[in-house]
mmCIF file of C-alpha atoms in Angstrom:
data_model
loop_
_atom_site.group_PDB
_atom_site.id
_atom_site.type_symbol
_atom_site.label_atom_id
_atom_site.label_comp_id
_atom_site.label_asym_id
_atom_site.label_seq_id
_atom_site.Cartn_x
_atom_site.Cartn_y
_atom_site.Cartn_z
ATOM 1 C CA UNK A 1 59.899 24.718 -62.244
ATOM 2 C CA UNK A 2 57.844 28.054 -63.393
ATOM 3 C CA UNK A 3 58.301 29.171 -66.232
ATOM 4 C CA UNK A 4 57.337 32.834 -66.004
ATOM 5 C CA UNK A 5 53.588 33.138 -66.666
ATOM 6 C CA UNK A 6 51.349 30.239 -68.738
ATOM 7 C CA UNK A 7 51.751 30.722 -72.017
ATOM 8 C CA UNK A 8 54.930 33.229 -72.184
ATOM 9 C CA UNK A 9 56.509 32.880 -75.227
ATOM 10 C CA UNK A 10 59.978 31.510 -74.580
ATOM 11 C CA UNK A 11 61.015 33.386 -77.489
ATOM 12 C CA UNK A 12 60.329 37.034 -75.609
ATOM 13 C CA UNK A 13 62.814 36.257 -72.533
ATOM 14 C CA UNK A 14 65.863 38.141 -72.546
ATOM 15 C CA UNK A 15 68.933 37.354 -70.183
ATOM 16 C CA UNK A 16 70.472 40.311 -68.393
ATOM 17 C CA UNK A 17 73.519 39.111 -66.388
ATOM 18 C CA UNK A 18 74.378 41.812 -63.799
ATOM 19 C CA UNK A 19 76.938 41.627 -61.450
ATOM 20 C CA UNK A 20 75.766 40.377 -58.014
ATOM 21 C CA UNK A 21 76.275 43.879 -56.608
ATOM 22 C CA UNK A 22 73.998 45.483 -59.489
ATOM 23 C CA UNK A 23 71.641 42.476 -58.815
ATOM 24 C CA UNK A 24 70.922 42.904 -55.483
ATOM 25 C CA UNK A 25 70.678 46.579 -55.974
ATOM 26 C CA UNK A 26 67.337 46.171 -57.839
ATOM 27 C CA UNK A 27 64.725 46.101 -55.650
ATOM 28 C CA UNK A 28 66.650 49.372 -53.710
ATOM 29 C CA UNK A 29 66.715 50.964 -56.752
ATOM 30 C CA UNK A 30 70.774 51.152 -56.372
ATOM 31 C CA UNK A 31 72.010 49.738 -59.343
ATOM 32 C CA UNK A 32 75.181 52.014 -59.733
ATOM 33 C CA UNK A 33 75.652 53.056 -63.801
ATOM 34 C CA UNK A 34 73.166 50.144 -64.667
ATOM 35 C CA UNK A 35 69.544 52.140 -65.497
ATOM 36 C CA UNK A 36 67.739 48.717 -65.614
ATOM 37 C CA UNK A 37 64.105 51.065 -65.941
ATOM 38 C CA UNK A 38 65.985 51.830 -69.174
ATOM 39 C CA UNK A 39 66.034 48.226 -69.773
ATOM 40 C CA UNK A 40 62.412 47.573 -68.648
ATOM 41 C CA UNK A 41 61.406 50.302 -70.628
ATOM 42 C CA UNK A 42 62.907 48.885 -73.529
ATOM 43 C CA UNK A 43 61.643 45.411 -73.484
ATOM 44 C CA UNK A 44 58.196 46.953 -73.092
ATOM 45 C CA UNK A 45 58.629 48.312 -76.495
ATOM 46 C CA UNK A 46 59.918 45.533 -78.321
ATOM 47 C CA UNK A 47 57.356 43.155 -76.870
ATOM 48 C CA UNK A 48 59.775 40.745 -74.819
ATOM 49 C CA UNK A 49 60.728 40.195 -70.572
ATOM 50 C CA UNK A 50 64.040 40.927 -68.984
ATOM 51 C CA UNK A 51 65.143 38.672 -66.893
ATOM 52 C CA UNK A 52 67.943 39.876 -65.058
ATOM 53 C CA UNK A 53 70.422 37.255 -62.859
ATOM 54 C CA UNK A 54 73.910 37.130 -61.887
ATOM 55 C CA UNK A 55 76.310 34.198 -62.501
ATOM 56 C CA UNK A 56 76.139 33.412 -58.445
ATOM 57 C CA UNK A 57 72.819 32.277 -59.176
ATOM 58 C CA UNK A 58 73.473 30.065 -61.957
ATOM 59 C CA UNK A 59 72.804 25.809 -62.215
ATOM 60 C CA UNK A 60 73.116 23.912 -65.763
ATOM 61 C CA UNK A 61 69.423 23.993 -66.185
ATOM 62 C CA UNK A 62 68.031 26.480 -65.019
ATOM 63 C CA UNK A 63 68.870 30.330 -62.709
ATOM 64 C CA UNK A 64 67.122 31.974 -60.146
ATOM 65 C CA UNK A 65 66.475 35.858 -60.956
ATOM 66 C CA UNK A 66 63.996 38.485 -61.394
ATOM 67 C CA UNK A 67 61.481 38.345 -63.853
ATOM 68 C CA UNK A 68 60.207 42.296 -64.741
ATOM 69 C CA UNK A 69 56.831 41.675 -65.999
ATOM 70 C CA UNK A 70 53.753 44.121 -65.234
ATOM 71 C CA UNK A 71 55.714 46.633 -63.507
ATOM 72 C CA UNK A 72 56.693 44.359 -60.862
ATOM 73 C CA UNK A 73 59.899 42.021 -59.931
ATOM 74 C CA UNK A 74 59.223 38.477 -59.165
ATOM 75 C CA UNK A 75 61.936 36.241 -58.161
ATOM 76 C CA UNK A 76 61.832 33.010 -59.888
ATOM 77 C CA UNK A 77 63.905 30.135 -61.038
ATOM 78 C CA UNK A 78 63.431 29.425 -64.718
ATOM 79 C CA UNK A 79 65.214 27.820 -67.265
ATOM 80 C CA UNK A 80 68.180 29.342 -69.010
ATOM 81 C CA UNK A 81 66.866 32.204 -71.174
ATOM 82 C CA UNK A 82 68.208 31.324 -74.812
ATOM 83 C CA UNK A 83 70.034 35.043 -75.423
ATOM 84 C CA UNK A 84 72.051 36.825 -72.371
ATOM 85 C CA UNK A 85 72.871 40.326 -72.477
ATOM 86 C CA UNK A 86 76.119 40.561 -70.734
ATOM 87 C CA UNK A 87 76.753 43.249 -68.537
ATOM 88 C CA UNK A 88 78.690 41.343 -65.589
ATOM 89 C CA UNK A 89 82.334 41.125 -65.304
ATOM 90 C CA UNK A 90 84.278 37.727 -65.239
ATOM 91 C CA UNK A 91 87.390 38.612 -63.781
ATOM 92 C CA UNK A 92 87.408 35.296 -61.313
ATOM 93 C CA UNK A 93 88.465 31.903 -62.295
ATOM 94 C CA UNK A 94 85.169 30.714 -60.732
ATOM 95 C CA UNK A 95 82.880 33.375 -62.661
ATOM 96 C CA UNK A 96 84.709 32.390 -65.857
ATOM 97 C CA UNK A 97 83.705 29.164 -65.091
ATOM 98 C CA UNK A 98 80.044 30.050 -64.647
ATOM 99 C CA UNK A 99 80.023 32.214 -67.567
ATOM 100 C CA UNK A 100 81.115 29.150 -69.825
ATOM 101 C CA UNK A 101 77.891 26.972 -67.808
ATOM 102 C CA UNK A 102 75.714 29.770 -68.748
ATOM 103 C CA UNK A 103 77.346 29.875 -72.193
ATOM 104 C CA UNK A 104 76.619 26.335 -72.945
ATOM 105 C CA UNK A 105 72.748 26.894 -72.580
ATOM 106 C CA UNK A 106 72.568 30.532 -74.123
ATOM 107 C CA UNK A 107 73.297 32.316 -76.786
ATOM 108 C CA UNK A 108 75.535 35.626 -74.628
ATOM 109 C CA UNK A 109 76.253 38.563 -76.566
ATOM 110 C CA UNK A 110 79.554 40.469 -74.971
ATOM 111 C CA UNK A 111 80.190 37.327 -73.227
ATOM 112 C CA UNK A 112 84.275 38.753 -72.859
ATOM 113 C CA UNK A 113 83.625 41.965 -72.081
ATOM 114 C CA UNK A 114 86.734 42.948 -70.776
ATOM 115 C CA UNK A 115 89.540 42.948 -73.423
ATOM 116 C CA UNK A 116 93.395 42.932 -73.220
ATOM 117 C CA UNK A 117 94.829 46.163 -75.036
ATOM 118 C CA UNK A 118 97.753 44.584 -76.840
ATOM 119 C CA UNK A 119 95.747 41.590 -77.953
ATOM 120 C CA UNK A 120 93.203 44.046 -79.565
ATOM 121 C CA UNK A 121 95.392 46.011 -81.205
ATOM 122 C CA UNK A 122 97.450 43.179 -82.561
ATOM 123 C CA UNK A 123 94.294 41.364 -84.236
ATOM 124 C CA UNK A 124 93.216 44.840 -85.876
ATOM 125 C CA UNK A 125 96.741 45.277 -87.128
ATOM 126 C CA UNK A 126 96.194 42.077 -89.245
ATOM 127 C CA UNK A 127 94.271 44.296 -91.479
ATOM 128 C CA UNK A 128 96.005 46.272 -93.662
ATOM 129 C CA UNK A 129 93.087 49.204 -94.195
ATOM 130 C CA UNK A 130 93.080 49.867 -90.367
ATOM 131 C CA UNK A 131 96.282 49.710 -89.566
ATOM 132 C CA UNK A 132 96.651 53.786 -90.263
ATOM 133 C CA UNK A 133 93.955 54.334 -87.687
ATOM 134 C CA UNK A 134 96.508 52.954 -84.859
ATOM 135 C CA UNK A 135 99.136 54.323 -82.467
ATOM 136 C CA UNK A 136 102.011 52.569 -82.490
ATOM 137 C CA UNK A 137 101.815 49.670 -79.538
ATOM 138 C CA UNK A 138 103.873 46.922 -78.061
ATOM 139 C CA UNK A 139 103.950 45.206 -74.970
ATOM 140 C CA UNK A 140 106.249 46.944 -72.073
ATOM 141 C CA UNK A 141 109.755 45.851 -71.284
ATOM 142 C CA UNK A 142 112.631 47.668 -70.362
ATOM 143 C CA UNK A 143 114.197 47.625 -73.401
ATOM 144 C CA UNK A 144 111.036 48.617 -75.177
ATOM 145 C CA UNK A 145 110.867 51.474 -73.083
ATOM 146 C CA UNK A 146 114.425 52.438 -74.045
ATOM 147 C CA UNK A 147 113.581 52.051 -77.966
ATOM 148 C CA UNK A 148 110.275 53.645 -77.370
ATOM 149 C CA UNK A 149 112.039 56.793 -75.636
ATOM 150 C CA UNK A 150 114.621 57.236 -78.669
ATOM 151 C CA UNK A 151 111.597 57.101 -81.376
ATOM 152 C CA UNK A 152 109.200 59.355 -79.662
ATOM 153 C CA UNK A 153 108.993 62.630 -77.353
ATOM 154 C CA UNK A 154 105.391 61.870 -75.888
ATOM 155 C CA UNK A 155 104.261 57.647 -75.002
ATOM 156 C CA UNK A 156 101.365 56.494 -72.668
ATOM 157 C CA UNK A 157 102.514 53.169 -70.759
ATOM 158 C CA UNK A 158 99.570 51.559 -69.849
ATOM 159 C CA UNK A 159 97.991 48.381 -68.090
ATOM 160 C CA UNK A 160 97.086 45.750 -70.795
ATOM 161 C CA UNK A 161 93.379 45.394 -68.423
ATOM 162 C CA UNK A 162 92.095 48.260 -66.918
ATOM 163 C CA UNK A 163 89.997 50.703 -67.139
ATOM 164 C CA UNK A 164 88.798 54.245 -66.477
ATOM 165 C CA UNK A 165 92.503 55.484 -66.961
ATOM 166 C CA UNK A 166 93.839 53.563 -63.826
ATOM 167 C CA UNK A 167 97.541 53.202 -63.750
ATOM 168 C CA UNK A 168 98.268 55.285 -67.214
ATOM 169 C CA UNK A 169 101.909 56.763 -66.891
ATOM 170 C CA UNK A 170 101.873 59.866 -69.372
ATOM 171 C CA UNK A 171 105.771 60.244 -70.444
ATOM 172 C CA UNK A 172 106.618 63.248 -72.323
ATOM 173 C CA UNK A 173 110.443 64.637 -73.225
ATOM 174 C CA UNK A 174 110.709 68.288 -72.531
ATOM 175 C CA UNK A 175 113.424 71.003 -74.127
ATOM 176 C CA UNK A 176 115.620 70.317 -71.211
ATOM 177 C CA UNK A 177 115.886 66.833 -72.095
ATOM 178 C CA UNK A 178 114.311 65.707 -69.480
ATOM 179 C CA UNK A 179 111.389 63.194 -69.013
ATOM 180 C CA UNK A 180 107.992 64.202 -67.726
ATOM 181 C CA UNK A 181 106.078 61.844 -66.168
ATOM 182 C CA UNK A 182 102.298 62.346 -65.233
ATOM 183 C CA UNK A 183 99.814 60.062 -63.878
ATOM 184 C CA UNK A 184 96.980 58.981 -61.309
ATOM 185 C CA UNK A 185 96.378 62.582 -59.459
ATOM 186 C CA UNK A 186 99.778 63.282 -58.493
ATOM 187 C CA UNK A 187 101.619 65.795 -59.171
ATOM 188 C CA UNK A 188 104.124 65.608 -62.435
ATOM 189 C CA UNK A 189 107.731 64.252 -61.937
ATOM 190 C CA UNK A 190 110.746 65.766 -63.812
ATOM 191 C CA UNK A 191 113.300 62.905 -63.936
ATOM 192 C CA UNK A 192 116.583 62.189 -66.060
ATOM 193 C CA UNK A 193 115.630 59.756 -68.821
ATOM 194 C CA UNK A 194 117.566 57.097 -67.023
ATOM 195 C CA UNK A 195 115.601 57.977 -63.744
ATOM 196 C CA UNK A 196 113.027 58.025 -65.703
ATOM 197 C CA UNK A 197 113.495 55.061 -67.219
ATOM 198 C CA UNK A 198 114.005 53.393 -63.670
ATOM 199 C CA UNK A 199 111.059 54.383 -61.646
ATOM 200 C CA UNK A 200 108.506 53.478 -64.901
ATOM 201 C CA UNK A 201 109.903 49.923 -64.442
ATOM 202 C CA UNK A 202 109.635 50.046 -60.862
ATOM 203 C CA UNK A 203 105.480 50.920 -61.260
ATOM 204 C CA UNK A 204 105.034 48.430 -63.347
ATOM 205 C CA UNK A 205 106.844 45.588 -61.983
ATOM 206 C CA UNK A 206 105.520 42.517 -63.035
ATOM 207 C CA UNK A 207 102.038 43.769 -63.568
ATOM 208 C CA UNK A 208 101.333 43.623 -68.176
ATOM 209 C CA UNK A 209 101.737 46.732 -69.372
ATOM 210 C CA UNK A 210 102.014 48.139 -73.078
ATOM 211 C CA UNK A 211 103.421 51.250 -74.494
ATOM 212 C CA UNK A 212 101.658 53.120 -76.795
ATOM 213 C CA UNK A 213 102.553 56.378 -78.844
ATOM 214 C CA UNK A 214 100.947 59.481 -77.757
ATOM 215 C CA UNK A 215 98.466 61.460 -80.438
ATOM 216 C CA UNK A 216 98.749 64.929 -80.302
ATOM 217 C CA UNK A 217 94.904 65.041 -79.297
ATOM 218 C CA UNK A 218 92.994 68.205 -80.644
ATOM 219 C CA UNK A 219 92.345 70.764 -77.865
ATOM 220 C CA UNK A 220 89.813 72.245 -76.372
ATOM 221 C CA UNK A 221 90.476 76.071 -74.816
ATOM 222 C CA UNK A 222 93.415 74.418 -74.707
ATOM 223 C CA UNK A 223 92.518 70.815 -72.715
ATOM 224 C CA UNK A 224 93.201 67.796 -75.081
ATOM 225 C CA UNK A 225 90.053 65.657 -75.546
ATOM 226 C CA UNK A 226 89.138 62.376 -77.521
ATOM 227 C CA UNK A 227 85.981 60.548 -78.227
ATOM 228 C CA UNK A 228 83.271 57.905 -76.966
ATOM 229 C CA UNK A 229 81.816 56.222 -79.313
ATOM 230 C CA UNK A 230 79.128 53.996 -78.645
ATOM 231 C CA UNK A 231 78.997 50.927 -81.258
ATOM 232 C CA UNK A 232 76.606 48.337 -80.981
ATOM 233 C CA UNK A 233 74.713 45.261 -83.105
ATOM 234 C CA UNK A 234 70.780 46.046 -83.345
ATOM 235 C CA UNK A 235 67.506 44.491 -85.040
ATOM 236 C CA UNK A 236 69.014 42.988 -88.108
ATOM 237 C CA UNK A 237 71.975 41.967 -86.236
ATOM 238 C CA UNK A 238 74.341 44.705 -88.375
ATOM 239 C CA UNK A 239 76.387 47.307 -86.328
ATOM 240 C CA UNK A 240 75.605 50.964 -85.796
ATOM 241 C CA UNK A 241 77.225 53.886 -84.135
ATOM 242 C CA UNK A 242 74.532 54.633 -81.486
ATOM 243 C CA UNK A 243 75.866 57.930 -80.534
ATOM 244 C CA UNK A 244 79.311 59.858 -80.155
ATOM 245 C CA UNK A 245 80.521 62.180 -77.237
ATOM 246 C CA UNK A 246 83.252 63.905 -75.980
ATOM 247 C CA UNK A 247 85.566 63.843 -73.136
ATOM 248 C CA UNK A 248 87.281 67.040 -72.148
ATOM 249 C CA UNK A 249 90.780 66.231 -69.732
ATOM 250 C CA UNK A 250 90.518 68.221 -66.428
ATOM 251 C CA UNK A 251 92.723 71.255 -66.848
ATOM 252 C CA UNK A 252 96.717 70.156 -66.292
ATOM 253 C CA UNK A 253 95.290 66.399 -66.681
ATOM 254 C CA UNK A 254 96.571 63.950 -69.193
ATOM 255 C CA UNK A 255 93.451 61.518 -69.273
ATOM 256 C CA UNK A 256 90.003 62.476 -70.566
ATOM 257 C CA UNK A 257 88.208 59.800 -68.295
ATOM 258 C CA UNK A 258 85.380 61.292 -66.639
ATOM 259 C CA UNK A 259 85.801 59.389 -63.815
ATOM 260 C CA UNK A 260 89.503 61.213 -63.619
ATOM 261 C CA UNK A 261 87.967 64.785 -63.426
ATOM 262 C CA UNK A 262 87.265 64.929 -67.269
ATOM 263 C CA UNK A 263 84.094 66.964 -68.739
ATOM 264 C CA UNK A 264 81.665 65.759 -71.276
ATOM 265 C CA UNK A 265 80.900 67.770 -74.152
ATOM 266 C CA UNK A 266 79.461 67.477 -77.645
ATOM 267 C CA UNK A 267 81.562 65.774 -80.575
ATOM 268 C CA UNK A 268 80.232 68.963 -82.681
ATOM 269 C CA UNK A 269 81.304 72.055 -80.268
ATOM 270 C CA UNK A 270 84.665 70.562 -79.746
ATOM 271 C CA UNK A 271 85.306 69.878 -83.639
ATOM 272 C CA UNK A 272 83.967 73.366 -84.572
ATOM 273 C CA UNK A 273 86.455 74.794 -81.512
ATOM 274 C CA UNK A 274 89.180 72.837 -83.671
ATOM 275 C CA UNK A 275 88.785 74.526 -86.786
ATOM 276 C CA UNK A 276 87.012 70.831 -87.960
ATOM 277 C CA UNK A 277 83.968 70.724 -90.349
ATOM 278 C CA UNK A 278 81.516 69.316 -87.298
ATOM 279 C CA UNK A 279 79.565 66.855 -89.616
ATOM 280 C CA UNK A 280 82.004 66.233 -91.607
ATOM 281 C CA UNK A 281 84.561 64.650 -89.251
ATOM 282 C CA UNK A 282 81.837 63.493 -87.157
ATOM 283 C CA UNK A 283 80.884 61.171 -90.532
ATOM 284 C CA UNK A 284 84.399 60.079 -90.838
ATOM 285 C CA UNK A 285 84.414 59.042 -86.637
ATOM 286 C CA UNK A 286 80.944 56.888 -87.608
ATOM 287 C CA UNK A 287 82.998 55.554 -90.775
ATOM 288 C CA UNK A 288 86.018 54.926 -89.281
ATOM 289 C CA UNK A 289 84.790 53.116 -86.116
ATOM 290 C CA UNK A 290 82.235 50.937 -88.164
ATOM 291 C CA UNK A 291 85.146 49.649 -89.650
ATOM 292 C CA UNK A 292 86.593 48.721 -86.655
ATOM 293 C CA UNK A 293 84.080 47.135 -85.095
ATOM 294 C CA UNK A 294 82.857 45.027 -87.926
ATOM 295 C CA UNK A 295 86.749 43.918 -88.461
ATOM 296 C CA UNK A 296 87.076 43.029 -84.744
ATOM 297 C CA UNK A 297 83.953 41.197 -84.636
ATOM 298 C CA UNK A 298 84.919 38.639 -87.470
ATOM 299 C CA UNK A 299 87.950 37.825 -84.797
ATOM 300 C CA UNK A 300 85.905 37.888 -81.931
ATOM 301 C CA UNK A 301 81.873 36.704 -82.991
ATOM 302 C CA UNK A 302 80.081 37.573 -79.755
ATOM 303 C CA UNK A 303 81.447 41.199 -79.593
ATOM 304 C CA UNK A 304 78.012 43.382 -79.825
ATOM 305 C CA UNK A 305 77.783 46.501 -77.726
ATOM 306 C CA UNK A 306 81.488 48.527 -77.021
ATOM 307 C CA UNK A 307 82.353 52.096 -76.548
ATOM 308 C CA UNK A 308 85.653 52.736 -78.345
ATOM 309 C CA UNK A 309 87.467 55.833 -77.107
ATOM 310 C CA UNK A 310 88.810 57.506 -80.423
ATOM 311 C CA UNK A 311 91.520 60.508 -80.559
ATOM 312 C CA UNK A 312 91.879 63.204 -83.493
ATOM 313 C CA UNK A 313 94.776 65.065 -83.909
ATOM 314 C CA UNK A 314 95.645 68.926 -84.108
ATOM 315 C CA UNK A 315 95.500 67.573 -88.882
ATOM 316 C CA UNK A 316 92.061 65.991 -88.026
ATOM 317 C CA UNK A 317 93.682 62.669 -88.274
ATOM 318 C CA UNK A 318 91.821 59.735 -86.785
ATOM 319 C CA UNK A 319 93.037 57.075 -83.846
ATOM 320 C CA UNK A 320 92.029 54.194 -81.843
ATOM 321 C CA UNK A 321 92.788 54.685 -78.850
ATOM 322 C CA UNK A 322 90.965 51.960 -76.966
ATOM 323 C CA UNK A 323 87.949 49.393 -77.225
ATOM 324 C CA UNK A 324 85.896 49.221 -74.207
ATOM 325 C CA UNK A 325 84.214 45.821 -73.717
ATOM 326 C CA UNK A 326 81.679 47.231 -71.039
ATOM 327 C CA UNK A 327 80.221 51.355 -72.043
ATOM 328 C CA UNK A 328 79.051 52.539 -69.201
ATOM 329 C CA UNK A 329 77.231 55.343 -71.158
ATOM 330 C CA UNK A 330 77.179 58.077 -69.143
ATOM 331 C CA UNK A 331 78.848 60.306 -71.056
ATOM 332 C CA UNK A 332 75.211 61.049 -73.177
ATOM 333 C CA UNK A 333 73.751 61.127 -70.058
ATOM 334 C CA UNK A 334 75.954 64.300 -68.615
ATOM 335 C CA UNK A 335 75.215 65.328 -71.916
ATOM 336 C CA UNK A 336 71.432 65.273 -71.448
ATOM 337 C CA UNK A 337 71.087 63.513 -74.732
ATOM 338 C CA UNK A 338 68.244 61.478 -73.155
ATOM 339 C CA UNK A 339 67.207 59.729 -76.671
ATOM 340 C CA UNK A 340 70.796 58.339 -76.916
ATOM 341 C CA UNK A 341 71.261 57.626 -73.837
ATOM 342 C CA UNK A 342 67.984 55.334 -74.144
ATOM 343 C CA UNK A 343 68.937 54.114 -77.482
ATOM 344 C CA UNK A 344 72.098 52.543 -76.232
ATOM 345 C CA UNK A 345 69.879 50.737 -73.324
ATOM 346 C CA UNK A 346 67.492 49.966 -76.514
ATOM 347 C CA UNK A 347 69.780 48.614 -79.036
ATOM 348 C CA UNK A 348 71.391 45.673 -77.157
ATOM 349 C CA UNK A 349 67.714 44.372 -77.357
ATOM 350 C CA UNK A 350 66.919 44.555 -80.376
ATOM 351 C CA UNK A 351 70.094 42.698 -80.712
ATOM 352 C CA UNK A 352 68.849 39.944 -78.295
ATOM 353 C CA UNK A 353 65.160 40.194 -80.232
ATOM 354 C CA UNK A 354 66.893 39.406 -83.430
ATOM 355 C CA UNK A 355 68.620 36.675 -82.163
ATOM 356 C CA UNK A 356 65.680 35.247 -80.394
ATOM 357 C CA UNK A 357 63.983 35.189 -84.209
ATOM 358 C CA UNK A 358 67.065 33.958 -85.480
#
C-alpha cells in the first residue's frame, strides 16, 4: 500500500469526502459549488495534503482517492486519513452505511450533514435562553394546520429535509378572509380556509412536513430578506462566525433562496435600508448565532461548519429560521467578498489541523 510520499507525516493528511459526482469532476475541473483549488490552496498554507475520496471508494482499511500534492492529482489508495472533512451527502441506506465504515477509522467532522428541521428545533428549545430566538414549530398534521390557522395570519409549512426552499407552502390570511397560498414558482392561490386547508394536506401527503410561524422579515425596497450566516469550528477547535450575507426574495417571491431567484446583498446595506444600526445588529446576528451553534453542538459533537439562515423582523428582533448542515457559500462569492469566501474553504482546516494535533 503507498502511503503518499516517504516520509509524509501522517499527521498532515486531511480527508475530503466529496460526493462521487464532485469526485469525478476533479480532474475536469467541474466540481459544481465545491472550489476544491480553494481547498488546495488552503492546505498549502497550513502545511498539510487533501486527500479528497468519495464513500464509493471506501474499504475498512484503507480508500482509493486523489492525493493533491505539488500541484498535481495522483490517484492512490492509502490508508484511512485520521480527520474527514465532510462535504458528501448520505441520503442512501448504503452510503450511511459507508459513512459509519469510514467513521470507525476517522475522526469526520459534519459527518450528518443534513439535519431534520423539527428535530433541530426541538433540541434548541431545551434551552431556555434560546428559546426567544425561535418561530413557533411543530410537526404537520391536519389538525395542526387547523390550530395553526386560528393562532396565526401568516405560517410556512415546510419539508422536515430539504433544502434550497423546495416544497415551502407560504400561507398567509388576507382581509377577505381568505387564505393565500404561495409556493415553488407558481402563481399564488386564493382559496377558502377549508379549501385551503384541503389542498395543503393533499401536497403534503405522507411526505414529513412541519409548520412554522412566519416572521415578519425586514424589507428591502420592499422585498423581505433574511440572513446566511456562515458558522464554523477553526484552529483551537472553538466556533466563529466566518462571515454573514444577505438574501434578497425575488420581487412577488416568498423565499430568499438564491437558487429560487433571490439576490445577494450585504448584511450592512440591507440593515441601514431598515432603519437598523449596521454594526450594531450585525454584532447581535454574530452573538446570537454563536449561541446557537455552540448549544447545538453539545447535542450533536461532530457539528463543525453550518450556514444558519437567520430572519430579523420589521422591531429588529432576531430568528432562526433554519440550520444548514452543508453551506454551499456562494452567497460571499456573488458578493465578491473573495477573503470570506476563502476563509470559509480555510476554516474547516484549521479545524481538521487542530484535530490532527489533538
Amino acid at each position: 500500500m503507498i502511503l503518499l510520499n516517504e516520509g509524509d507525516d501522517v499527521r498532515s493528511v486531511v480527508g475530503i469526502l466529496l460526493d462521487r459526482r464532485t469526485y469525478l469532476g476533479i480532474h475536469r475541473q467541474q466540481t459544481g459549488y465545491e472550489r476544491i483549488d480553494l481547498y488546495n490552496k488552503a492546505a498549502e498554507n497550513l502545511g498539510m495534503t487533501p486527500f479528497y475520496m468519495c464513500l464509493q471508494h471506501i474499504s475498512e482499511k484503507s480508500v482509493l482517492g486523489l492525493c493533491y500534492e505539488n500541484k498535481k492529482y495522483r490517484l492512490i489508495r492509502v490508508p484511512i486519513p485520521k480527520v474527514t472533512h465532510n462535504r458528501a451527502m448520505t441520503l442512501t441506506p448504503y452510503l450511511q452505511k459507508q459513512l459509519m465504515l469510514l467513521s470507525k477509522s476517522s475522526i469526520v467532522f459534519n459527518g450528518q450533514n443534513r439535519h431534520d428541521k423539527l428535530r433541530i428545533h426541538k433540541l434548541l428549545m431545551t434551552n431556555k435562553s434560546i428559546r426567544e430566538y425561535l418561530p413557533e414549530s411543530m410537526a404537520y398534521s391536519r389538525e395542526q394546520l387547523v390550530d395553526a390557522m386560528e393562532r396565526y395570519t401568516s405560517l410556512y409549512v415546510k419539508p422536515t429535509n430539504s433544502s434550497i426552499g423546495k416544497g415551502v407552502i407560504k400561507v398567509t390570511q388576507k382581509e377577505n378572509e381568505d387564505w393565500q397560498l404561495c409556493w415553488s414558482n407558481t402563481e399564488p392561490k386564493m382559496l377558502s380556509e377549508k379549501k385551503a386547508q384541503t389542498f395543503i394536506d393533499e401536497k403534503v401527503g405522507t411526505q414529513s412536513y412541519l409548520i412554522q410561524q412566519a416572521i415578519a422579515l425586514a424589507t428591502y425596497h420592499g422585498r423581505p430578506y433574511d440572513l446566511r450566516i456562515s458558522a464554523q469550528r477553526g484552529d483551537k477547535g472553538k466556533w466563529q462566525i466566518t462571515g454573514i450575507a444577505g438574501k434578497v426574495a425575488a420581487s412577488g417571491r416568498h423565499v430568499t433562496n438564491l437558487a429560487k431567484g433571490g439576490e445577494a446583498r450585504r448584511c450592512e446595506e440591507l440593515f441601514r435600508a431598515s432603519g437598523f444600526d449596521p454594526y450594531r445588529m450585525k454584532a447581535a446576528v454574530e452573538q446570537v448565532s454563536l449561541m446557537i451553534v455552540e448549544n447545538l453542538s453539545e447535542r450533536i459533537p461532530t457539528i463543525a461548519d453550518v450556514g444558519l439562515d437567520v430572519g430579523v423582523d420589521d422591531d429588529g428582533r432576531i430568528k432562526l429560521i433554519e440550520v444548514n448542515g452543508r453551506d454551499q457559500r456562494y452567497e460571499f462569492k456573488q458578493l465578491k467578498m473573495h477573503q470570506t469566501f476563502n476563509n470559509t474553504y480555510e476554516t474547516p482546516l484549521q479545524y481538521a489541523k487542530f484535530l490532527l494535533n489533538r
